[in-house]
Amino acid sequence: MAVEMPRINYSGTIRSIHLGDGEKGITVGGEVSYPFYSFEGASPNLPRIAMEVYDEAPSDWPEAAKAPFVDVMGNPVAWAKKCVQVYGAEMICLQLQSTDPNGSDRDPRTAAKVVAEVAYAIDVPLIVWGTANHEKDIEVLRAVAELVQDRCLALGPVEEGDYKKIAAAAMAYGHTVIASSPIDINLAKQLNILMANLGVKSDNMIMDPTVSAIGYGIEYAYSVMERIRMAALTQQDEKLQFPLICNIARETWKSKEAKISESEDPRLGDAEKRGITLEAMSATLLLLAGADILIMRHPEAIKLVSEMIGDLS
Amino acid sequence: MALSGIEIFKYLPRTNCGKCGVPTCLAFAMSLAAGKAELSACAFMTEESKIKLEAASAPPLRPITIVTESKPLKVGGETVLFRHEKRFENPPGLAIMISDVMPEAEIDRRLKAIKYYTYTRVGATLRPELVALKYESGNPEIYASLAKRAKTETDAGILLMCEEVDGFLAAAEACSERKPVLCAITESKLDLLAPVAIDYGLPVVARSNSLDGLAELTDRLVKLNIKDIILDTGARSTKQALFDQVALRRLALLKKFRALGYPTIVFPGEMTDNPLKEALIASVMMAKYAGIIVLSDFKGETLFPLLVARMNLFNDPQRPQATAEGIYEINGPNENSPVAITCNFSLTYFIVSGEIENTRMPAHLLIKDTEGLSVMTAWAAGKFGADNIGGFVKKSGIADRIKHRKIIIPGYIAQESGGLEEQLPGWEIMVGPREAAHLLSYLKTNWK
Amino acid sequence: EEIMAATDWRFAPPVFKLYIELPVPNLQDNSSDLTRLERALESNGIANPLMGISFLKKLPVAVRENNWKITLTVLKERRGLRLTDVESGDTRNSNFGLAFDIGTTGVRGELLDLVEGKVLAQGVEYNGQRVYGDDVISRVNYSGKTGGLDQLQRAVVATLNQLISGMIGHAGVKRRSITHVMIGANTTMTQLLLGLESKYLRLEPYVPVASILPVLSAGNIGLDLDCDVPVSTIPAVASYVGGDIVSGLVGTGIFQRPETVLYIDIGTNGEIVVGNREWMVSASCSAGPAFEGGGIRHGMLATAGAIESFNIDANGAPVVTTIGGDRPRGICGAGLISAVARLFLNGVINQKGKFNIENAKYVRAGEDGAEYLLISALSSAIGKDIVLTEIDIENLMRAKGAMYAGYQTLLDSVDLTFDGLDRVIVAGTFGTHLDIEDAITIGLLPDINRSKFVFIGNGSLLGARLSSFSTELIEAGRSVASLVTNIELSENSSFMENYTASMFLPHTDVRLFPSINRQSGEPVDGDAQ
Ligand code: B12
Ligand code: SF4
């Protein structure tokens, strides 16, 4: 009795979106089946990993996270270069922590200048991530969009509260928009519809479902992403047929379990390996749910996840 | 239950007598469909309906219980491919592999590891449940003594990874009360090993590297009245293992293919020798459908993330997503910053926290669990009134973070301010605006 | 002339009159008045009838007033026949009943001829309880105060008495010839009418005192009628799906037919039912007062001067019509729906109900955020600008979102979609003013074949009236109340999902509203479904 596995009939595909420019540009998305289900339809692009760089030296990182970058943490350009040249980063995500109104509250012009420096120091695609404070992000991301006109950046998180102004600037200067919604398939779809009504072309938009780490609500993001992919691939929901980007690393390393030393709680084992495992495992689960771009931090975690992508593809 | 509420309803008496604990037959049908009621609760069903419903209610993927010293471990019994479709029923068991040729000290450490790595998190206890004993010495006594130690020194369920009859018999005898799992029976070893499983009444792992082979093997085992079967496709690469798990789960659920309607076992430890990568492979197997996961070793740095990920993936997504109760610091507040309180309906949390953020004024936002209901709905249902708000504010610990004793309540529950003054002596109850959008002007004028 | 009413039920009101001529007592036969009456009744086939002390108080005078010729009023109860009144002479053709729908805001009544089966008079009054709170919850809270329950009962009974006097005066019917009262009301109103503790309706798990109440008497609750007049209430399903809804299900005959129907009561509690004669599921969507103008800056009830329709003319200026053609005083529910529908179709607001500031001719910043100028102070009757604010729109979108999400959740629970509906019955006085296209454009009503919609006005009163004419329909009320399965939306995660998706114009899932999206130029993917 030949046992035949039941097949899913996929009636939709995910859009392919091109990020960055030049020959180091990258295309993500284009899936024709559920993540890594290549046995029923090979998807044209593999998920990709962007290494995160902060535009000011972070203060509260655990030792293990600081170690690989301790020599460059104060200089975003050097940091970005190190990621590309030493750790082989295919993409960089510049986190604009300095512009946080509750932090250094750096003014938009200065922040945009730093982004420009990084943008022109590397040739791989650059993702620019604001602080999700609507008023401040509008000023900062518009300044970035204008200043770095001749590079195709990915700007976000663009939310319902600030999409009109930021998306307009992104469109004006040909940048890709990262539409960010709060872990809800309907709010995600509504934002995509509003963006389309504003004129954002569907081939330069990607979706951020808002992710959290293992132990801090990853299951909500996991299920929302699975539902988005199911609607996009099997229910012709054209408004959800976009690649998914997950800003996951900072979520895993800020948790207390990634910080407690082994001496404090021997049961939790080696702190560095634990931090790397929490980041890599959170990223792996999001890959299974449909992540196309993972924003990651620790080179070891990145190596492990890249291997997993290779093994599973 | 594979049938839907309305499908089950057709088999019920429809007298709406309420004796099953819910008001109507349709309500009973719906709770049966949601797996929240037992068929036996209705005593008025015709025999014929009972048989039909029992057949339909047997989960397409057989639940199997593995004996341990403490709570028995249930694996399998799954009904969906995606957790959001209903829920995943039984988290996979985690096993540590111990070989009988390992040095004494190593065996001691591994046996202790099962109990040692126990964590409590968010009120739940997280720990592994199983031990897998590998027969490599070729000497039944040595293997039997390891089995005995596993039974006496741990409360874990036992998997006997041994395909030699003499070795297996000795070990099975040494820990028979623990009903060890016979891992594994292949087509060639069936006639030798099946009788042992039958004598001791043990669950068995059936192994074959083709789906057809597995189906034939389970048919023959069922004919020998061995029903508690766990499937091993022998996959030793992540990609093949993922394919096998998806194929088996779809065959059982979508095609109701009984011959492969069993939980599975995987061995990430045999797919890599890098322990961190092994943990990642285990997490993939956990999400995509393994019933038992055998790890090459237990180390805190990899086991802890796995146990928490397991808890997350297997909690019930049906509960409406609400924001967690607690104190949320917005815009970096200190002991002089204002305190506001609201419900834990996620829409309200997003609106109110967003409005406070936009005021750029630091504030402590207290989120009270109202089971995901909005301010007015929760107030109306008696879940957001002076009594329960007062109690929550006291136990929230906000008092230790602030020097003042003022709290801003939503305008729509202004009628509770009097009651709150009684509940919170010494506190000034400030009635905020009805709409969160007015918080900016309110704070500017009322918070000096 | 009911467009949609229960059919082929036997006309047999629960109360009938029986004319008897008793043998005149004398020394040989001086048995008691009651024994004499019971003997005569036995020969009329009525054995050991039930009765109260107040009936006996009326017996001795009544039998003698017209030489032992009397007319008995008999109530058919489940346990047997009850003598509720005795009058001298032959009063058989003066047998009148009262039917009431007691709403949270308004009370409507009808005076019925129980011989001819006709409506003789009607009346409507605001519910006297409004002074103690606008909605069910604030009244339940008030009932918790000392003497509160009493005050609330007296307030609604006063409204009923007011209506009774009005109707019998209008129709020239004697108070004494009222023989029966039938009441359809939501669970809270029913319990407050009977002075029953209502605190537990509000607290989880939301439990009524009784869903099927025994027949009471006018004397119990202070109705201005003979104390023995039986007062029947139509049974309820749950705390928030009451007798008014069961009354509608009975009155429209849904329980008799195989067709699957969506029954909607567009009002504060927003009760909905999906079902047919086999099964029914219900829920309370608690839409709130938006449809009655409640919680809206210039909201008002649908009375003279209320804006009831809105459009935008060629050069983008607002054009309104008001009830009675008077100068505008505010905007009622139907006007609100029309305004939001038109503002959306003309791109003045986006699908989230927020103003697109770009075409801002009539849009300005107000204290509650952006607002649209409907009528300037000059042409309004209140000397102030009449505006529609973003918060008003948000409130309406929450109300319509709760209703639509409720329909979906009920349909999901029985594996159906909107296509599986044979008919949509819209009850509630608000329904009759409603423009279907506007209601569908904002996503309050499903985008299905328009011929499936039926507007029946006051379903509760319809059921109360027909039940007054037929014990069969009273019995139907009991079985429907126990048949309906209530779904508690507050614990239903798929409701919360549907609710978020419904807070969009017309809806997040564009395929559910194909006809709307062609109008607003939206490409409908997967169109011809
Ligand atoms: C959707 C809805 C429901 C849903 C629940 C959705 C949910 N998750 O809460 C369901 C259907 C389950 C429901 C049930 C009920 N509901 Co209801 N429901 C509504 C509805 C339509 C919208 C509620 C909503 O989504 N609000 C949106 C959120 C964001 O509002 P919010 O939490 O209040 O927050 C706002 C403000 O309060 C303020 N704010 C919030 N926090 C803070 C904090 C501070 C410091 C400040 C300054 C401001 C502030 O800012 C927010 C935005 O402006 C309203 C009517 C309406 N149109 O609003 C009725 C309403 C709230 N419900 C009501 C009632 C009575 C009920 C029920 C008791 C009875 C019933 N009819 O079923 C039950 C509850 C218990 C039960 N048995 O189920 C009443 C409450 C009456 C009253 N006097 O309070 C309302 C007003 C409708 C009405 N008038 O009848 N309901
Ligand atoms: S006990 Fe049986 S017959 Fe009675 S209500 Fe429950 S399911 Fe229906």
Coordinates of N, CA and C and ligand atoms in Angstrom, one line a residue, chain B residues 12-26 28-29 41-45, ligand 2:
Chain B
L12 N -27.6 13.8 19.3 CA -28.1 14.0 20.7 C -29.6 14.0 20.8
P13 N -30.2 13.7 22.0 CA -31.6 13.5 22.1 C -32.4 14.9 21.9
R14 N -31.8 16.0 22.1 CA -32.4 17.3 21.8 C -33.6 17.6 22.8
T15 N -33.5 17.1 24.0 CA -34.6 17.4 24.9 C -34.1 18.6 25.8
N16 N -32.9 19.0 25.6 CA -32.4 20.2 26.4 C -32.7 20.0 27.9
C17 N -32.4 18.9 28.5 CA -32.8 18.6 29.9 C -31.8 19.2 30.8
G18 N -30.6 19.5 30.3 CA -29.5 20.2 31.1 C -28.8 19.3 32.1
K19 N -29.1 18.0 32.1 CA -28.5 17.1 33.2 C -27.1 16.9 32.9
C20 N -26.6 17.2 31.7 CA -25.1 17.0 31.5 C -24.3 18.2 32.0
G21 N -25.0 19.1 32.6 CA -24.2 20.2 33.2 C -24.2 21.5 32.4
V22 N -24.7 21.4 31.2 CA -24.9 22.6 30.4 C -26.4 22.7 29.9
P23 N -26.9 23.9 29.6 CA -28.3 24.1 29.5 C -28.9 23.3 28.3
T24 N -28.2 23.2 27.2 CA -28.9 22.6 26.0 C -28.0 21.5 25.4
C25 N -28.7 20.7 24.5 CA -27.9 19.6 23.8 C -26.9 20.3 22.9
L26 N -27.2 21.4 22.3 CA -26.2 22.0 21.4 C -25.0 22.5 22.2
F28 N -23.9 21.2 24.9 CA -23.1 19.9 25.2 C -22.3 19.5 24.0
A29 N -23.0 19.6 22.8 CA -22.3 19.2 21.6 C -21.0 20.1 21.3
A41 N -21.3 12.1 30.1 CA -22.1 13.1 30.9 C -23.6 13.1 30.4
C42 N -23.9 12.6 29.2 CA -25.3 12.5 28.8 C -25.7 11.1 28.9
A43 N -26.7 10.8 29.7 CA -27.2 9.4 29.9 C -28.3 9.1 29.0
F44 N -28.7 10.0 28.1 CA -29.9 9.7 27.4 C -29.7 9.5 25.9
M45 N -28.4 9.3 25.5 CA -28.1 9.1 24.1 C -28.5 7.6 23.7
Ligands
SF4_2 S1 -28.0 15.5 29.2 FE1 -28.1 14.8 27.1 S2 -30.2 15.3 26.5 FE2 -29.9 16.4 28.4 S3 -29.2 18.5 27.7 FE3 -27.4 17.3 28.0 S4 -27.0 16.4 25.9 FE4 -29.1 17.1 25.9

